Backbone as CSV, one residue per row, in Angstrom:
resi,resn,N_x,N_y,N_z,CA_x,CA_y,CA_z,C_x,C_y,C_z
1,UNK,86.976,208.307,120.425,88.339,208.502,120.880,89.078,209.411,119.919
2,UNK,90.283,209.921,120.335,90.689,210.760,119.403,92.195,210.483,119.013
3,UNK,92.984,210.592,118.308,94.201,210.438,117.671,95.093,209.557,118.685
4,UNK,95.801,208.827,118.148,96.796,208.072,119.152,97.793,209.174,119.487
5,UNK,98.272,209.238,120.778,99.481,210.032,121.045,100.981,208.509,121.532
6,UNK,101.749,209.189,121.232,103.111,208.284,121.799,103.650,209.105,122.596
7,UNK,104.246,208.259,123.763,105.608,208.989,124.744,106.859,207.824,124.451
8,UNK,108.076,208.345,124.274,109.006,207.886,124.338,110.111,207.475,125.396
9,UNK,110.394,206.554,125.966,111.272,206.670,127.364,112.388,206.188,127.220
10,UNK,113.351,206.841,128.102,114.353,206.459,127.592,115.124,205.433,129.233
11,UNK,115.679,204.511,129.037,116.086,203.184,130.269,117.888,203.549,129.996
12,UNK,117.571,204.638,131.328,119.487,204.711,131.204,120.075,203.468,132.216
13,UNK,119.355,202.627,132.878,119.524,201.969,133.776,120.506,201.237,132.782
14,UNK,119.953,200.309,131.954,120.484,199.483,130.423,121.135,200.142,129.204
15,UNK,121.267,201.349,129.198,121.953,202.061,128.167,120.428,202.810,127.478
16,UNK,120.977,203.437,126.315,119.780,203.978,125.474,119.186,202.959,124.847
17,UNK,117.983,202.842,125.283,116.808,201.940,124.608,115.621,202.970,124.842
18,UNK,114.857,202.654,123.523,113.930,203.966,123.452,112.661,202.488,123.603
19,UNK,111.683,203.259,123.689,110.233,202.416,123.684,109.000,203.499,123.405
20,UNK,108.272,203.072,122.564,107.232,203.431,122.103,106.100,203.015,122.653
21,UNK,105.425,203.767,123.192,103.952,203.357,124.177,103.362,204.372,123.480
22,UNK,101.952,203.671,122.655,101.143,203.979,121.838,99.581,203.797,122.679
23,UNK,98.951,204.763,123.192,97.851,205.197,123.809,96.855,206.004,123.230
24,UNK,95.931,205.384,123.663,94.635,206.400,123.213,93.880,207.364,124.482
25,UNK,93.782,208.624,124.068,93.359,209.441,124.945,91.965,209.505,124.909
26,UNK,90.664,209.841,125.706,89.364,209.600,125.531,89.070,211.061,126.022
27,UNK,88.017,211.430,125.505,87.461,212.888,125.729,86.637,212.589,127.049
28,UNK,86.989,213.867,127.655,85.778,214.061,128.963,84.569,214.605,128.579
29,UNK,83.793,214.267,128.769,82.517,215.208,128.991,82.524,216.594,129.885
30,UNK,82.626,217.838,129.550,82.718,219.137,130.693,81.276,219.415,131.326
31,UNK,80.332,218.772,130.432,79.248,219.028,131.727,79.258,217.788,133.014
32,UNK,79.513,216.865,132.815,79.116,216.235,133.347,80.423,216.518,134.839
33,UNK,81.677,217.020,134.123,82.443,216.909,134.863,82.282,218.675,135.998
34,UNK,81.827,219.083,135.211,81.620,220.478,136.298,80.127,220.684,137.251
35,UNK,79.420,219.456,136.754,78.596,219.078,137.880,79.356,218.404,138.826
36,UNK,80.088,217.513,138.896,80.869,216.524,139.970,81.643,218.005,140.668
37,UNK,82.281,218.528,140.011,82.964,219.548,140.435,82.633,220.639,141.587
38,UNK,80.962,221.398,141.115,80.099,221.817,141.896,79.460,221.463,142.733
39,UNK,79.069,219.804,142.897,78.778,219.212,144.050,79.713,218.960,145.124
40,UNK,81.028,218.543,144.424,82.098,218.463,145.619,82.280,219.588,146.584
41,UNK,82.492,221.150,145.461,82.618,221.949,146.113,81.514,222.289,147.065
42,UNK,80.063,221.974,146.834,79.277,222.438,147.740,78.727,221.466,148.344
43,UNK,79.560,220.328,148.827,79.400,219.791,150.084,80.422,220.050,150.569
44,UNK,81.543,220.144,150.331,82.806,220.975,151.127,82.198,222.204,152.269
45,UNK,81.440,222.872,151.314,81.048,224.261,151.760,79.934,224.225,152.877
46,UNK,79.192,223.174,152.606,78.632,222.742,153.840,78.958,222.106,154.880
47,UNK,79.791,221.275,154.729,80.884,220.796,155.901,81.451,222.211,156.351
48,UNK,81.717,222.693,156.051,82.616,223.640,156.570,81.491,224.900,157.215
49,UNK,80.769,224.833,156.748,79.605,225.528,157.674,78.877,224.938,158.604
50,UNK,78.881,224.272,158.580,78.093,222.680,159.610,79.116,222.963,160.734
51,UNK,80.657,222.720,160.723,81.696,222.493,161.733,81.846,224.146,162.065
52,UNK,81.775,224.809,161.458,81.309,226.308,162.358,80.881,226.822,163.070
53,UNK,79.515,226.034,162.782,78.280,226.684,163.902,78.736,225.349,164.974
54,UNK,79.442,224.801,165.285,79.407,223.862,166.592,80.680,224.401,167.677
């Protein structure tokens, strides 16, 4: 995992009250994710050639 990031929000509903939400961000993998990527797209691409020829 890599460095904690914070966002701060602010509740105008109740006046200024700040809050600290302390999260950890996790790395993607880019191969793994531009295979998912390339398969989506090329079953898209076959759907869409499939509904063509009919």
């Amino acid at each position: 995992m890599s460095n904690p990031a914070s966002a701060y929000v602010w509740d105008g509903a109740r006046g200024p009250q700040y809050t600290n939400y302390a999260f950890r961000m996790s790395e993607v993998p880019l191969p793994a994710t531009g295979l998912l990527l390339l398969g989506a797209l090329g079953g898209l691409g076959l759907l869409r050639r499939r509904r063509g020829t009919i």
